mmCIF file of C-alpha atoms and ligand atoms in Angstrom:
data_model
loop_
_atom_site.group_PDB
_atom_site.id
_atom_site.type_symbol
_atom_site.label_atom_id
_atom_site.label_comp_id
_atom_site.label_asym_id
_atom_site.label_seq_id
_atom_site.Cartn_x
_atom_site.Cartn_y
_atom_site.Cartn_z
ATOM 1 C CA MET P 3 0.000 0.000 0.000
ATOM 2 C CA THR P 4 1.248 3.455 -0.827
ATOM 3 C CA LEU P 5 0.180 7.002 -0.098
ATOM 4 C CA ASP P 6 -1.399 9.427 -2.498
ATOM 5 C CA HIS P 7 -3.169 12.765 -2.196
ATOM 6 C CA LEU P 8 -0.453 14.122 0.076
ATOM 7 C CA ALA P 9 -1.156 17.822 0.478
ATOM 8 C CA LEU P 10 2.188 19.130 -0.766
ATOM 9 C CA SER P 11 2.738 16.429 -3.436
ATOM 10 C CA ARG P 12 -0.081 17.561 -5.731
ATOM 11 C CA ALA P 13 1.716 19.789 -8.243
ATOM 12 C CA THR P 14 0.145 20.021 -11.723
ATOM 13 C CA VAL P 15 2.251 22.707 -13.427
ATOM 14 C CA ASP P 16 4.960 21.519 -15.827
ATOM 15 C CA ARG P 17 8.341 22.650 -14.500
ATOM 16 C CA VAL P 18 9.594 23.143 -18.103
ATOM 17 C CA THR P 19 13.170 22.491 -17.014
ATOM 18 C CA LYS P 20 14.497 22.882 -20.568
ATOM 19 C CA ARG P 21 13.218 26.485 -20.665
ATOM 20 C CA ARG P 22 15.369 27.531 -17.709
ATOM 21 C CA THR P 23 18.313 28.240 -19.991
ATOM 22 C CA ASP P 24 16.231 29.676 -22.855
ATOM 23 C CA GLN P 25 16.622 33.371 -22.102
ATOM 24 C CA ASP P 26 14.566 34.529 -25.108
ATOM 25 C CA TRP P 27 11.627 32.393 -23.963
ATOM 26 C CA ILE P 28 11.996 33.608 -20.371
ATOM 27 C CA ASP P 29 12.132 37.260 -21.461
ATOM 28 C CA ALA P 30 9.031 36.820 -23.626
ATOM 29 C CA ALA P 31 7.185 35.074 -20.815
ATOM 30 C CA TRP P 32 8.047 37.880 -18.385
ATOM 31 C CA LYS P 33 6.666 40.460 -20.866
ATOM 32 C CA ASP P 34 3.444 38.493 -21.374
ATOM 33 C CA PRO P 35 0.642 40.094 -19.314
ATOM 34 C CA ARG P 36 -0.962 36.657 -18.848
ATOM 35 C CA THR P 37 2.094 35.511 -16.886
ATOM 36 C CA ARG P 38 1.417 35.076 -13.167
ATOM 37 C CA VAL P 39 3.934 35.903 -10.444
ATOM 38 C CA LEU P 40 3.765 34.490 -6.938
ATOM 39 C CA VAL P 41 5.514 36.591 -4.299
ATOM 40 C CA VAL P 42 6.790 34.592 -1.337
ATOM 41 C CA HIS P 43 8.458 35.780 1.855
ATOM 42 C CA ASP P 44 9.393 33.894 5.026
ATOM 43 C CA GLY P 45 7.507 30.830 3.805
ATOM 44 C CA GLN P 46 4.305 32.750 3.204
ATOM 45 C CA ALA P 47 2.292 34.002 0.238
ATOM 46 C CA LEU P 48 -0.892 36.047 -0.057
ATOM 47 C CA VAL P 49 -4.098 33.984 -0.164
ATOM 48 C CA ARG P 50 -7.708 34.905 -0.844
ATOM 49 C CA ASP P 51 -10.513 32.370 -0.312
ATOM 50 C CA ASP P 52 -8.023 29.480 -0.344
ATOM 51 C CA HIS P 53 -6.547 30.597 -3.699
ATOM 52 C CA LEU P 54 -3.084 32.044 -4.192
ATOM 53 C CA VAL P 55 -2.980 35.741 -5.084
ATOM 54 C CA PHE P 56 -0.756 36.288 -8.133
ATOM 55 C CA VAL P 57 0.420 39.553 -9.657
ATOM 56 C CA ALA P 58 1.334 40.446 -13.236
ATOM 57 C CA PRO P 59 5.087 40.732 -13.972
ATOM 58 C CA GLU P 60 4.897 44.540 -14.203
ATOM 59 C CA GLU P 61 3.393 44.628 -10.690
ATOM 60 C CA ALA P 62 5.935 42.249 -9.181
ATOM 61 C CA PRO P 63 8.339 43.648 -6.585
ATOM 62 C CA ALA P 64 12.092 43.528 -7.056
ATOM 63 C CA GLY P 65 13.632 40.367 -5.640
ATOM 64 C CA THR P 66 15.171 37.053 -6.577
ATOM 65 C CA ARG P 67 13.130 35.683 -9.469
ATOM 66 C CA PHE P 68 12.646 32.051 -10.442
ATOM 67 C CA LEU P 69 10.686 30.208 -13.124
ATOM 68 C CA LEU P 70 8.129 27.823 -11.594
ATOM 69 C CA GLY P 71 6.647 26.388 -14.789
ATOM 70 C CA GLU P 72 3.949 26.486 -17.436
ATOM 71 C CA ASP P 73 0.347 25.361 -17.164
ATOM 72 C CA ALA P 74 -1.449 23.228 -19.769
ATOM 73 C CA ASP P 75 -3.185 26.394 -21.025
ATOM 74 C CA GLY P 76 0.148 28.128 -21.656
ATOM 75 C CA THR P 77 0.154 30.312 -18.541
ATOM 76 C CA VAL P 78 3.686 30.767 -17.243
ATOM 77 C CA TYR P 79 4.353 31.080 -13.496
ATOM 78 C CA PHE P 80 7.264 32.782 -11.816
ATOM 79 C CA GLY P 81 8.111 33.196 -8.162
ATOM 80 C CA VAL P 82 9.740 36.232 -6.601
ATOM 81 C CA SER P 83 11.284 36.241 -3.143
ATOM 82 C CA ALA P 84 10.380 39.666 -1.747
ATOM 83 C CA PRO P 85 8.242 41.264 0.973
ATOM 84 C CA LEU P 86 4.577 40.439 0.349
ATOM 85 C CA GLY P 87 3.223 43.969 0.259
ATOM 86 C CA PRO P 88 -0.124 45.036 1.677
ATOM 87 C CA ALA P 89 -2.890 42.457 2.004
ATOM 88 C CA GLY P 90 -6.111 43.902 0.622
ATOM 89 C CA THR P 91 -9.592 43.126 1.855
ATOM 90 C CA GLY P 92 -10.098 39.412 2.249
ATOM 91 C CA VAL P 93 -6.429 38.706 1.580
ATOM 92 C CA ARG P 94 -4.076 37.221 4.164
ATOM 93 C CA ALA P 95 -0.510 35.976 4.350
ATOM 94 C CA ALA P 96 -0.433 32.218 4.867
ATOM 95 C CA SER P 97 2.112 29.408 5.096
ATOM 96 C CA LEU P 98 2.032 25.885 3.689
ATOM 97 C CA ARG P 99 1.151 24.555 7.136
ATOM 98 C CA GLU P 100 -1.922 26.782 7.185
ATOM 99 C CA VAL P 101 -3.223 26.389 3.637
ATOM 100 C CA GLY P 102 -1.433 23.313 2.275
ATOM 101 C CA THR P 103 -4.595 21.206 2.402
ATOM 102 C CA LEU P 104 -6.955 24.035 1.383
ATOM 103 C CA LEU P 105 -5.302 25.113 -1.874
ATOM 104 C CA SER P 106 -6.035 23.513 -5.243
ATOM 105 C CA ASP P 107 -3.576 20.963 -6.628
ATOM 106 C CA ARG P 108 -2.038 23.635 -8.876
ATOM 107 C CA ASP P 109 -1.693 26.224 -6.124
ATOM 108 C CA ALA P 110 -0.357 23.771 -3.540
ATOM 109 C CA GLY P 111 2.335 22.687 -5.976
ATOM 110 C CA LEU P 112 3.278 26.242 -6.944
ATOM 111 C CA LEU P 113 3.522 27.438 -3.350
ATOM 112 C CA THR P 114 5.576 24.403 -2.298
ATOM 113 C CA HIS P 115 7.982 24.906 -5.212
ATOM 114 C CA ALA P 116 8.251 28.665 -4.650
ATOM 115 C CA VAL P 117 8.803 28.410 -0.892
ATOM 116 C CA ALA P 118 11.490 25.773 -1.373
ATOM 117 C CA LEU P 119 13.409 27.883 -3.898
ATOM 118 C CA ALA P 120 12.981 31.112 -1.932
ATOM 119 C CA ASN P 121 14.254 29.440 1.255
ATOM 120 C CA TRP P 122 17.348 28.300 -0.600
ATOM 121 C CA HIS P 123 18.063 31.681 -2.217
ATOM 122 C CA ASP P 124 17.499 33.487 1.080
ATOM 123 C CA THR P 125 20.038 31.355 2.957
ATOM 124 C CA HIS P 126 22.631 30.569 0.262
ATOM 125 C CA VAL P 127 23.800 33.933 -0.947
ATOM 126 C CA ARG P 128 27.550 33.346 -1.165
ATOM 127 C CA CYS P 129 29.865 30.884 -2.850
ATOM 128 C CA PRO P 130 30.792 28.213 -0.256
ATOM 129 C CA LEU P 131 34.320 28.043 -1.698
ATOM 130 C CA ASP P 132 35.432 31.670 -1.530
ATOM 131 C CA GLY P 133 32.542 33.690 -0.086
ATOM 132 C CA THR P 134 31.820 35.702 -3.234
ATOM 133 C CA PRO P 135 28.141 36.677 -3.613
ATOM 134 C CA THR P 136 26.608 34.289 -6.144
ATOM 135 C CA VAL P 137 24.413 35.185 -9.109
ATOM 136 C CA PRO P 138 21.178 33.251 -9.795
ATOM 137 C CA ASP P 139 21.305 31.159 -12.955
ATOM 138 C CA ALA P 140 19.042 28.723 -14.836
ATOM 139 C CA ALA P 141 15.998 30.906 -14.182
ATOM 140 C CA GLY P 142 16.664 30.812 -10.459
ATOM 141 C CA HIS P 143 17.265 27.064 -10.209
ATOM 142 C CA SER P 144 20.984 27.362 -9.604
ATOM 143 C CA ALA P 145 23.552 29.999 -8.666
ATOM 144 C CA VAL P 146 26.992 30.685 -10.078
ATOM 145 C CA CYS P 147 30.047 32.185 -8.443
ATOM 146 C CA PRO P 148 31.270 34.996 -10.723
ATOM 147 C CA LYS P 149 34.831 34.619 -9.396
ATOM 148 C CA ASP P 150 35.573 30.901 -9.791
ATOM 149 C CA GLY P 151 32.642 29.852 -11.975
ATOM 150 C CA SER P 152 31.463 27.151 -9.558
ATOM 151 C CA GLU P 153 27.793 26.217 -9.904
ATOM 152 C CA HIS P 154 25.555 25.616 -6.893
ATOM 153 C CA PHE P 155 22.167 23.917 -6.736
ATOM 154 C CA PRO P 156 19.195 24.141 -4.358
ATOM 155 C CA ARG P 157 19.520 22.044 -1.223
ATOM 156 C CA THR P 158 17.004 19.393 -0.240
ATOM 157 C CA ASP P 159 17.573 17.491 2.988
ATOM 158 C CA PRO P 160 16.126 13.958 2.934
ATOM 159 C CA ALA P 161 14.407 12.867 6.123
ATOM 160 C CA VAL P 162 12.755 9.563 6.951
ATOM 161 C CA ILE P 163 9.460 9.237 8.781
ATOM 162 C CA MET P 164 8.289 5.782 9.740
ATOM 163 C CA LEU P 165 5.412 3.931 11.305
ATOM 164 C CA VAL P 166 6.616 0.914 13.264
ATOM 165 C CA THR P 167 4.265 -1.913 14.175
ATOM 166 C CA ASP P 168 4.679 -4.813 16.602
ATOM 167 C CA PRO P 169 3.532 -8.429 15.953
ATOM 168 C CA GLU P 170 0.026 -7.484 17.196
ATOM 169 C CA ASP P 171 -0.087 -4.734 14.525
ATOM 170 C CA ARG P 172 -0.019 -2.019 17.166
ATOM 171 C CA CYS P 173 1.736 1.183 16.059
ATOM 172 C CA LEU P 174 4.471 3.061 17.852
ATOM 173 C CA LEU P 175 3.639 6.699 18.619
ATOM 174 C CA ALA P 176 5.940 9.059 20.449
ATOM 175 C CA ARG P 177 5.913 12.536 21.899
ATOM 176 C CA ASN P 178 8.794 14.808 21.041
ATOM 177 C CA ALA P 179 10.330 16.621 23.997
ATOM 178 C CA ALA P 180 9.631 19.966 22.292
ATOM 179 C CA TRP P 181 5.911 19.304 21.900
ATOM 180 C CA PRO P 182 3.152 20.222 24.325
ATOM 181 C CA PRO P 183 1.290 17.454 26.191
ATOM 182 C CA ARG P 184 -1.041 15.161 24.194
ATOM 183 C CA ARG P 185 0.740 15.596 20.871
ATOM 184 C CA VAL P 186 2.096 12.376 19.443
ATOM 185 C CA SER P 187 3.363 11.228 16.066
ATOM 186 C CA ILE P 188 5.424 8.562 14.402
ATOM 187 C CA LEU P 189 9.231 8.650 14.529
ATOM 188 C CA ALA P 190 11.321 10.709 12.117
ATOM 189 C CA GLY P 191 14.879 11.849 11.541
ATOM 190 C CA PHE P 192 17.319 13.104 8.938
ATOM 191 C CA VAL P 193 19.228 10.824 6.610
ATOM 192 C CA GLU P 194 22.937 11.204 7.322
ATOM 193 C CA PRO P 195 25.657 11.567 4.657
ATOM 194 C CA GLY P 196 26.603 8.223 3.192
ATOM 195 C CA GLU P 197 23.493 6.518 4.529
ATOM 196 C CA SER P 198 20.555 4.943 2.705
ATOM 197 C CA ALA P 199 17.022 5.911 3.640
ATOM 198 C CA GLU P 200 16.362 2.366 4.876
ATOM 199 C CA GLN P 201 19.473 2.469 7.052
ATOM 200 C CA ALA P 202 18.331 5.781 8.477
ATOM 201 C CA VAL P 203 14.960 4.260 9.413
ATOM 202 C CA ILE P 204 16.655 1.422 11.295
ATOM 203 C CA ARG P 205 19.146 3.741 13.006
ATOM 204 C CA GLU P 206 16.643 6.398 14.047
ATOM 205 C CA VAL P 207 14.143 3.927 15.508
ATOM 206 C CA ALA P 208 16.924 2.227 17.487
ATOM 207 C CA GLU P 209 18.377 5.528 18.732
ATOM 208 C CA GLU P 210 15.066 7.011 19.792
ATOM 209 C CA THR P 211 13.291 3.971 21.231
ATOM 210 C CA GLY P 212 15.775 1.097 21.485
ATOM 211 C CA ILE P 213 13.613 -0.957 19.093
ATOM 212 C CA THR P 214 15.203 -2.982 16.288
ATOM 213 C CA VAL P 215 13.111 -2.991 13.107
ATOM 214 C CA THR P 216 13.018 -5.209 10.026
ATOM 215 C CA ASN P 217 11.124 -5.279 6.718
ATOM 216 C CA VAL P 218 11.545 -1.552 6.054
ATOM 217 C CA ARG P 219 9.305 -0.561 3.125
ATOM 218 C CA TYR P 220 8.680 2.748 1.364
ATOM 219 C CA VAL P 221 5.142 4.176 1.254
ATOM 220 C CA GLY P 222 5.497 7.637 -0.319
ATOM 221 C CA SER P 223 7.108 11.061 -0.073
ATOM 222 C CA GLN P 224 6.213 14.693 0.400
ATOM 223 C CA PRO P 225 8.330 17.836 0.049
ATOM 224 C CA TRP P 226 8.413 19.761 3.324
ATOM 225 C CA PRO P 227 10.282 22.986 2.546
ATOM 226 C CA MET P 228 10.319 24.239 6.132
ATOM 227 C CA PRO P 229 13.035 25.006 5.367
ATOM 228 C CA ARG P 230 14.233 22.291 2.945
ATOM 229 C CA SER P 231 13.198 18.735 3.801
ATOM 230 C CA LEU P 232 11.930 15.916 1.656
ATOM 231 C CA MET P 233 9.970 13.526 3.871
ATOM 232 C CA LEU P 234 10.411 9.898 2.826
ATOM 233 C CA GLY P 235 7.658 7.768 4.372
ATOM 234 C CA PHE P 236 8.216 4.174 5.480
ATOM 235 C CA ARG P 237 6.695 1.359 7.450
ATOM 236 C CA ALA P 238 8.755 -1.125 9.420
ATOM 237 C CA ASP P 239 8.198 -4.171 11.643
ATOM 238 C CA ALA P 240 9.386 -4.627 15.208
ATOM 239 C CA PRO P 241 9.931 -8.323 15.950
ATOM 240 C CA ALA P 242 8.516 -9.634 19.250
ATOM 241 C CA GLY P 243 10.306 -9.628 22.565
ATOM 242 C CA GLN P 244 11.538 -6.023 22.629
ATOM 243 C CA SER P 245 10.905 -3.313 25.152
ATOM 244 C CA ILE P 246 10.884 0.427 24.492
ATOM 245 C CA ALA P 247 13.759 2.474 25.893
ATOM 246 C CA VAL P 248 13.045 6.120 25.122
ATOM 247 C CA ASP P 249 15.905 8.494 24.340
ATOM 248 C CA GLN P 250 14.919 11.181 26.834
ATOM 249 C CA GLU P 251 16.750 13.911 24.954
ATOM 250 C CA GLU P 252 14.508 13.680 21.909
ATOM 251 C CA LEU P 253 11.357 11.992 23.189
ATOM 252 C CA THR P 254 9.448 12.154 26.427
ATOM 253 C CA GLU P 255 7.405 9.036 25.819
ATOM 254 C CA ALA P 256 6.726 6.312 23.275
ATOM 255 C CA ARG P 257 4.302 3.410 23.408
ATOM 256 C CA TRP P 258 2.356 0.924 21.322
ATOM 257 C CA TRP P 259 -1.204 1.740 20.343
ATOM 258 C CA SER P 260 -3.891 -0.635 19.068
ATOM 259 C CA ARG P 261 -6.432 0.825 16.658
ATOM 260 C CA ALA P 262 -9.203 0.680 19.283
ATOM 261 C CA GLY P 263 -6.945 2.110 21.976
ATOM 262 C CA LEU P 264 -5.843 4.979 19.771
ATOM 263 C CA LEU P 265 -9.381 5.876 18.768
ATOM 264 C CA ALA P 266 -10.509 5.821 22.410
ATOM 265 C CA ALA P 267 -7.598 8.007 23.534
ATOM 266 C CA ILE P 268 -8.329 10.565 20.819
ATOM 267 C CA GLY P 269 -12.013 10.547 21.705
ATOM 268 C CA ALA P 270 -11.163 11.132 25.356
ATOM 269 C CA GLY P 271 -8.983 14.111 24.433
ATOM 270 C CA GLU P 272 -5.846 12.388 25.684
ATOM 271 C CA LEU P 273 -4.046 12.385 22.331
ATOM 272 C CA ALA P 274 -3.813 14.695 19.338
ATOM 273 C CA LEU P 275 -2.469 13.519 15.987
ATOM 274 C CA PRO P 276 -0.495 15.555 13.421
ATOM 275 C CA PRO P 277 -2.474 17.737 10.988
ATOM 276 C CA ALA P 278 -3.642 16.562 7.572
ATOM 277 C CA VAL P 279 -0.967 18.623 5.807
ATOM 278 C CA SER P 280 1.711 16.298 7.207
ATOM 279 C CA ILE P 281 2.756 12.973 5.735
ATOM 280 C CA ALA P 282 2.745 11.601 9.298
ATOM 281 C CA ARG P 283 -1.019 11.889 9.509
ATOM 282 C CA HIS P 284 -1.452 9.997 6.234
ATOM 283 C CA ILE P 285 0.908 7.197 7.243
ATOM 284 C CA ILE P 286 -0.968 6.765 10.530
ATOM 285 C CA GLU P 287 -4.301 6.648 8.690
ATOM 286 C CA LEU P 288 -2.869 4.198 6.151
ATOM 287 C CA TRP P 289 -2.129 1.860 9.068
ATOM 288 C CA TYR P 290 -5.436 2.614 10.805
ATOM 289 C CA GLY P 291 -7.430 1.904 7.649
ATOM 290 C CA GLY P 292 -9.299 5.197 7.344
ATOM 291 C CA PRO P 293 -9.643 8.767 8.587
ATOM 292 C CA LEU P 294 -9.084 9.485 12.271
ATOM 293 C CA PRO P 295 -10.529 12.397 14.245
ATOM 294 C CA SER P 296 -8.410 15.056 15.952
ATOM 295 C CA THR P 297 -5.773 17.380 14.647
ATOM 296 C CA TRP P 298 -3.187 19.499 16.305
ATOM 297 C CA THR P 299 -4.219 23.069 16.917
ATOM 298 C CA ALA P 300 -2.806 25.930 14.868
ATOM 299 C CA GLY P 301 0.947 26.201 15.038
ATOM 300 C CA GLY P 302 1.427 22.461 15.448
ATOM 301 C CA ARG P 303 4.372 20.818 13.772
ATOM 302 C CA SER P 304 4.370 17.501 12.009
HETATM 303 ZN ZN1 ZN E 19 33.454 31.074 -5.615
#
């Protein structure tokens, strides 16, 4: 079984990667009044009635510009990393966490792409070799050092997130030390250099809970550009005869939950699950076999 309909994995716009080096095409697209520009700043964009608010190129503020893609109807989309400007009536600034599930497939994909690129440009402004300010290239999808010519590409940090079950098909849920009471989720961690995703699953589960897992299998992925993660979802089995030993630095508690026990605890207000925008929620519901009640309140993290 695999996941689909993940909130931030719904992009529909063609990224037209071959156009990124076609300056004549890019210039023409930027002059075309039908072209739509999405301004993003600090992970937010302007939203009206759960739709992104775009501006025409001539209205776009100065800032780092990047080509997002072209729609099936020929509309070209750019992103610009710049302050959002005033929000008019009915318009608000919103992040992917807030509107990731509310936007259309097209808009969710565009905002995810734009936020990811803007986060990279905002934090990688100099050549890592000699400190020279870099110049965006490939329509904002890379940057070049004008001094030594080195080329630099956007960063994506792979992370694994995994639902572990015991021989009774109970799932392991844990509470991160940084979270308020009641919040629980499945385990997660970053893939280290020189490590496979499957190895990271095994290592992270062992480090955080002392549980050894087998039969690691991939279920789906979702970009999570807060600021630059790609969440790789897995399931894994915990053979019988093991006891949980929580790493108290990262987790405050971890325990096995049966489906009935989990539902009862949510109903009693004792537990809150991650929000629907997160891949964690979908992996838990994939195991559960359907939708579960309860979400974290605003500001919750996956
Ligand atoms: Zn350099």
